[in-house]
């Protein structure tokens, strides 16, 4: 969880590849519901390589990050 919080506070966000290498599990599969919820609301931007906050998401990042706990 600390990894997610730290990575999401950067403009690069969480890299799916780096997460999988580090924790031996698929980030998207583990957090799919949360990612889809905030992608559809425009708070998270999802690419093929990872996720990051949108400008809108950075404004409320603390409340979004609690969903990953």
N, CA, C and O atoms as a GROMACS GRO file, in nm:
protein
  276
    1UNK      N    1   0.082  -0.120   0.000
    1UNK     CA    2   0.000   0.000   0.000
    1UNK      C    3   0.086   0.126   0.000
    1UNK      O    4   0.054   0.224  -0.067
    2UNK      N    5   0.196   0.125   0.074
    2UNK     CA    6   0.286   0.241   0.074
    2UNK      C    7   0.339   0.269  -0.065
    2UNK      O    8   0.354   0.384  -0.106
    3UNK      N    9   0.368   0.162  -0.139
    3UNK     CA   10   0.417   0.177  -0.276
    3UNK      C   11   0.314   0.250  -0.361
    3UNK      O   12   0.348   0.342  -0.436
    4UNK      N   13   0.188   0.211  -0.350
    4UNK     CA   14   0.081   0.273  -0.429
    4UNK      C   15   0.067   0.420  -0.394
    4UNK      O   16   0.058   0.505  -0.482
    5UNK      N   17   0.064   0.449  -0.265
    5UNK     CA   18   0.047   0.588  -0.219
    5UNK      C   19   0.162   0.674  -0.269
    5UNK      O   20   0.141   0.784  -0.320
    6UNK      N   21   0.283   0.625  -0.253
    6UNK     CA   22   0.401   0.702  -0.296
    6UNK      C   23   0.401   0.721  -0.447
    6UNK      O   24   0.424   0.832  -0.496
    7UNK      N   25   0.376   0.615  -0.523
    7UNK     CA   26   0.377   0.624  -0.669
    7UNK      C   27   0.266   0.715  -0.721
    7UNK      O   28   0.287   0.792  -0.814
    8UNK      N   29   0.148   0.708  -0.661
    8UNK     CA   30   0.036   0.788  -0.709
    8UNK      C   31   0.054   0.937  -0.679
    8UNK      O   32  -0.011   1.020  -0.741
    9UNK      N   33   0.140   0.969  -0.588
    9UNK     CA   34   0.166   1.110  -0.558
    9UNK      C   35   0.263   1.174  -0.658
    9UNK      O   36   0.294   1.292  -0.648
   10UNK      N   37   0.311   1.094  -0.752
   10UNK     CA   38   0.397   1.146  -0.859
   10UNK      C   39   0.313   1.158  -0.986
   10UNK      O   40   0.205   1.099  -0.997
   11UNK      N   41   0.364   1.234  -1.081
   11UNK     CA   42   0.290   1.248  -1.207
   11UNK      C   43   0.293   1.121  -1.290
   11UNK      O   44   0.206   1.102  -1.376
   12UNK      N   45   0.391   1.032  -1.266
   12UNK     CA   46   0.400   0.906  -1.340
   12UNK      C   47   0.299   0.804  -1.290
   12UNK      O   48   0.254   0.719  -1.368
   13UNK      N   49   0.262   0.809  -1.164
   13UNK     CA   50   0.167   0.715  -1.108
   13UNK      C   51   0.225   0.575  -1.091
   13UNK      O   52   0.346   0.559  -1.072
   14UNK      N   53   0.139   0.475  -1.098
   14UNK     CA   54   0.179   0.336  -1.078
   14UNK      C   55   0.200   0.268  -1.212
   14UNK      O   56   0.113   0.270  -1.299
   15UNK      N   57   0.317   0.210  -1.229
   15UNK     CA   58   0.348   0.132  -1.348
   15UNK      C   59   0.304  -0.012  -1.323
   15UNK      O   60   0.343  -0.073  -1.224
   16UNK      N   61   0.222  -0.065  -1.414
   16UNK     CA   62   0.177  -0.204  -1.400
   16UNK      C   63   0.297  -0.299  -1.398
   16UNK      O   64   0.302  -0.392  -1.318
   17UNK      N   65   0.392  -0.276  -1.487
   17UNK     CA   66   0.509  -0.364  -1.497
   17UNK      C   67   0.593  -0.360  -1.370
   17UNK      O   68   0.632  -0.465  -1.318
   18UNK      N   69   0.621  -0.241  -1.319
   18UNK     CA   70   0.702  -0.229  -1.198
   18UNK      C   71   0.632  -0.292  -1.078
   18UNK      O   72   0.696  -0.358  -0.996
   19UNK      N   73   0.502  -0.273  -1.068
   19UNK     CA   74   0.427  -0.331  -0.957
   19UNK      C   75   0.434  -0.483  -0.962
   19UNK      O   76   0.458  -0.548  -0.860
   20UNK      N   77   0.415  -0.540  -1.081
   20UNK     CA   78   0.417  -0.685  -1.096
   20UNK      C   79   0.555  -0.741  -1.063
   20UNK      O   80   0.566  -0.843  -0.996
   21UNK      N   81   0.660  -0.674  -1.109
   21UNK     CA   82   0.796  -0.719  -1.078
   21UNK      C   83   0.823  -0.715  -0.928
   21UNK      O   84   0.886  -0.805  -0.872
   22UNK      N   85   0.776  -0.611  -0.864
   22UNK     CA   86   0.805  -0.592  -0.722
   22UNK      C   87   0.723  -0.682  -0.631
   22UNK      O   88   0.774  -0.732  -0.531
   23UNK      N   89   0.596  -0.705  -0.666
   23UNK     CA   90   0.506  -0.775  -0.575
   23UNK      C   91   0.454  -0.909  -0.629
   23UNK      O   92   0.378  -0.978  -0.561
   24UNK      N   93   0.494  -0.945  -0.748
   24UNK     CA   94   0.454  -1.073  -0.810
   24UNK      C   95   0.303  -1.092  -0.816
   24UNK      O   96   0.253  -1.204  -0.800
   25UNK      N   97   0.232  -0.985  -0.839
   25UNK     CA   98   0.088  -0.993  -0.863
   25UNK      C   99   0.048  -0.881  -0.958
   25UNK      O  100   0.118  -0.781  -0.970
   26UNK      N  101  -0.064  -0.899  -1.023
   26UNK     CA  102  -0.112  -0.804  -1.123
   26UNK      C  103  -0.187  -0.689  -1.056
   26UNK      O  104  -0.290  -0.711  -0.992
   27UNK      N  105  -0.135  -0.568  -1.071
   27UNK     CA  106  -0.196  -0.451  -1.007
   27UNK      C  107  -0.338  -0.429  -1.055
   27UNK      O  108  -0.429  -0.409  -0.974
   28UNK      N  109  -0.358  -0.433  -1.187
   28UNK     CA  110  -0.491  -0.405  -1.241
   28UNK      C  111  -0.594  -0.507  -1.191
   28UNK      O  112  -0.704  -0.469  -1.150
   29UNK      N  113  -0.558  -0.634  -1.194
   29UNK     CA  114  -0.652  -0.736  -1.145
   29UNK      C  115  -0.684  -0.718  -0.997
   29UNK      O  116  -0.797  -0.740  -0.954
   30UNK      N  117  -0.584  -0.677  -0.920
   30UNK     CA  118  -0.603  -0.661  -0.775
   30UNK      C  119  -0.691  -0.541  -0.740
   30UNK      O  120  -0.762  -0.544  -0.640
   31UNK      N  121  -0.686  -0.436  -0.822
   31UNK     CA  122  -0.757  -0.312  -0.790
   31UNK      C  123  -0.852  -0.267  -0.900
   31UNK      O  124  -0.883  -0.149  -0.912
   32UNK      N  125  -0.898  -0.361  -0.979
   32UNK     CA  126  -0.979  -0.331  -1.097
   32UNK      C  127  -1.102  -0.245  -1.065
   32UNK      O  128  -1.127  -0.147  -1.135
   33UNK      N  129  -1.177  -0.280  -0.962
   33UNK     CA  130  -1.300  -0.206  -0.930
   33UNK      C  131  -1.269  -0.060  -0.895
   33UNK      O  132  -1.340   0.031  -0.939
   34UNK      N  133  -1.164  -0.039  -0.816
   34UNK     CA  134  -1.128   0.098  -0.776
   34UNK      C  135  -1.080   0.176  -0.898
   34UNK      O  136  -1.119   0.291  -0.918
   35UNK      N  137  -0.995   0.114  -0.979
   35UNK     CA  138  -0.943   0.181  -1.098
   35UNK      C  139  -1.056   0.219  -1.192
   35UNK      O  140  -1.060   0.332  -1.241
   36UNK      N  141  -1.147   0.128  -1.218
   36UNK     CA  142  -1.258   0.157  -1.309
   36UNK      C  143  -1.350   0.265  -1.253
   36UNK      O  144  -1.398   0.350  -1.328
   37UNK      N  145  -1.374   0.262  -1.124
   37UNK     CA  146  -1.459   0.364  -1.060
   37UNK      C  147  -1.403   0.504  -1.083
   37UNK      O  148  -1.476   0.596  -1.121
   38UNK      N  149  -1.272   0.520  -1.060
   38UNK     CA  150  -1.214   0.654  -1.070
   38UNK      C  151  -1.171   0.690  -1.212
   38UNK      O  152  -1.151   0.807  -1.242
   39UNK      N  153  -1.156   0.592  -1.297
   39UNK     CA  154  -1.133   0.621  -1.439
   39UNK      C  155  -1.261   0.677  -1.500
   39UNK      O  156  -1.258   0.775  -1.575
   40UNK      N  157  -1.373   0.613  -1.467
   40UNK     CA  158  -1.500   0.659  -1.524
   40UNK      C  159  -1.542   0.796  -1.470
   40UNK      O  160  -1.615   0.869  -1.537
   41UNK      N  161  -1.496   0.830  -1.350
   41UNK     CA  162  -1.530   0.962  -1.294
   41UNK      C  163  -1.432   1.070  -1.339
   41UNK      O  164  -1.452   1.189  -1.311
   42UNK      N  165  -1.324   1.028  -1.409
   42UNK     CA  166  -1.227   1.125  -1.458
   42UNK      C  167  -1.118   1.161  -1.359
   42UNK      O  168  -1.043   1.256  -1.383
   43UNK      N  169  -1.107   1.088  -1.249
   43UNK     CA  170  -1.006   1.117  -1.148
   43UNK      C  171  -0.874   1.044  -1.172
   43UNK      O  172  -0.769   1.088  -1.127
   44UNK      N  173  -0.881   0.931  -1.243
   44UNK     CA  174  -0.762   0.852  -1.274
   44UNK      C  175  -0.755   0.833  -1.426
   44UNK      O  176  -0.856   0.810  -1.492
   45UNK      N  177  -0.634   0.842  -1.477
   45UNK     CA  178  -0.608   0.816  -1.618
   45UNK      C  179  -0.539   0.681  -1.627
   45UNK      O  180  -0.437   0.659  -1.562
   46UNK      N  181  -0.595   0.590  -1.706
   46UNK     CA  182  -0.538   0.456  -1.724
   46UNK      C  183  -0.481   0.447  -1.865
   46UNK      O  184  -0.547   0.482  -1.962
   47UNK      N  185  -0.358   0.398  -1.873
   47UNK     CA  186  -0.295   0.370  -2.002
   47UNK      C  187  -0.260   0.222  -2.004
   47UNK      O  188  -0.286   0.150  -1.907
   48UNK      N  189  -0.201   0.177  -2.112
   48UNK     CA  190  -0.157   0.038  -2.120
   48UNK      C  191  -0.047   0.008  -2.018
   48UNK      O  192  -0.028  -0.107  -1.978
   49UNK      N  193   0.026   0.112  -1.977
   49UNK     CA  194   0.140   0.090  -1.889
   49UNK      C  195   0.113   0.117  -1.741
   49UNK      O  196   0.194   0.078  -1.656
   50UNK      N  197   0.002   0.183  -1.708
   50UNK     CA  198  -0.025   0.211  -1.568
   50UNK      C  199  -0.138   0.310  -1.546
   50UNK      O  200  -0.217   0.338  -1.636
   51UNK      N  201  -0.144   0.361  -1.424
   51UNK     CA  202  -0.245   0.462  -1.390
   51UNK      C  203  -0.178   0.580  -1.322
   51UNK      O  204  -0.071   0.568  -1.263
   52UNK      N  205  -0.244   0.695  -1.332
   52UNK     CA  206  -0.199   0.817  -1.265
   52UNK      C  207  -0.321   0.904  -1.241
   52UNK      O  208  -0.424   0.887  -1.305
   53UNK      N  209  -0.308   0.996  -1.148
   53UNK     CA  210  -0.417   1.090  -1.124
   53UNK      C  211  -0.428   1.189  -1.238
   53UNK      O  212  -0.327   1.231  -1.296
   54UNK      N  213  -0.550   1.227  -1.270
   54UNK     CA  214  -0.573   1.341  -1.358
   54UNK      C  215  -0.559   1.466  -1.271
   54UNK      O  216  -0.542   1.456  -1.150
   55UNK      N  217  -0.567   1.583  -1.331
   55UNK     CA  218  -0.564   1.706  -1.252
   55UNK      C  219  -0.678   1.706  -1.150
   55UNK      O  220  -0.660   1.745  -1.035
   56UNK      N  221  -0.793   1.662  -1.195
   56UNK     CA  222  -0.910   1.652  -1.108
   56UNK      C  223  -0.885   1.554  -0.992
   56UNK      O  224  -0.927   1.579  -0.879
   57UNK      N  225  -0.816   1.444  -1.022
   57UNK     CA  226  -0.786   1.344  -0.921
   57UNK      C  227  -0.687   1.391  -0.816
   57UNK      O  228  -0.700   1.359  -0.698
   58UNK      N  229  -0.586   1.470  -0.859
   58UNK     CA  230  -0.489   1.521  -0.764
   58UNK      C  231  -0.556   1.607  -0.657
   58UNK      O  232  -0.512   1.609  -0.542
   59UNK      N  233  -0.662   1.677  -0.694
   59UNK     CA  234  -0.732   1.764  -0.600
   59UNK      C  235  -0.794   1.687  -0.484
   59UNK      O  236  -0.809   1.741  -0.374
   60UNK      N  237  -0.831   1.563  -0.508
   60UNK     CA  238  -0.896   1.481  -0.404
   60UNK      C  239  -0.820   1.350  -0.383
   60UNK      O  240  -0.879   1.248  -0.346
   61UNK      N  241  -0.689   1.354  -0.406
   61UNK     CA  242  -0.609   1.233  -0.403
   61UNK      C  243  -0.614   1.158  -0.270
   61UNK      O  244  -0.617   1.035  -0.270
   62UNK      N  245  -0.615   1.230  -0.159
   62UNK     CA  246  -0.617   1.160  -0.030
   62UNK      C  247  -0.740   1.071  -0.014
   62UNK      O  248  -0.730   0.958   0.034
   63UNK      N  249  -0.854   1.122  -0.054
   63UNK     CA  250  -0.976   1.041  -0.039
   63UNK      C  251  -0.975   0.921  -0.136
   63UNK      O  252  -1.027   0.815  -0.104
   64UNK      N  253  -0.917   0.939  -0.254
   64UNK     CA  254  -0.908   0.827  -0.350
   64UNK      C  255  -0.810   0.723  -0.298
   64UNK      O  256  -0.839   0.603  -0.306
   65UNK      N  257  -0.697   0.765  -0.246
   65UNK     CA  258  -0.596   0.672  -0.198
   65UNK      C  259  -0.648   0.584  -0.083
   65UNK      O  260  -0.603   0.470  -0.068
   66UNK      N  261  -0.739   0.634  -0.004
   66UNK     CA  262  -0.794   0.552   0.105
   66UNK      C  263  -0.867   0.430   0.051
   66UNK      O  264  -0.879   0.330   0.120
   67UNK      N  265  -0.916   0.438  -0.072
   67UNK     CA  266  -0.983   0.323  -0.132
   67UNK      C  267  -0.886   0.208  -0.158
   67UNK      O  268  -0.928   0.092  -0.165
   68UNK      N  269  -0.759   0.238  -0.173
   68UNK     CA  270  -0.659   0.134  -0.199
   68UNK      C  271  -0.610   0.066  -0.070
   68UNK      O  272  -0.537  -0.033  -0.077
   69UNK      N  273  -0.650   0.118   0.044
   69UNK     CA  274  -0.604   0.061   0.172
   69UNK      C  275  -0.678  -0.066   0.206
   69UNK      O  276  -0.652  -0.127   0.309
   0.00000   0.00000   0.00000
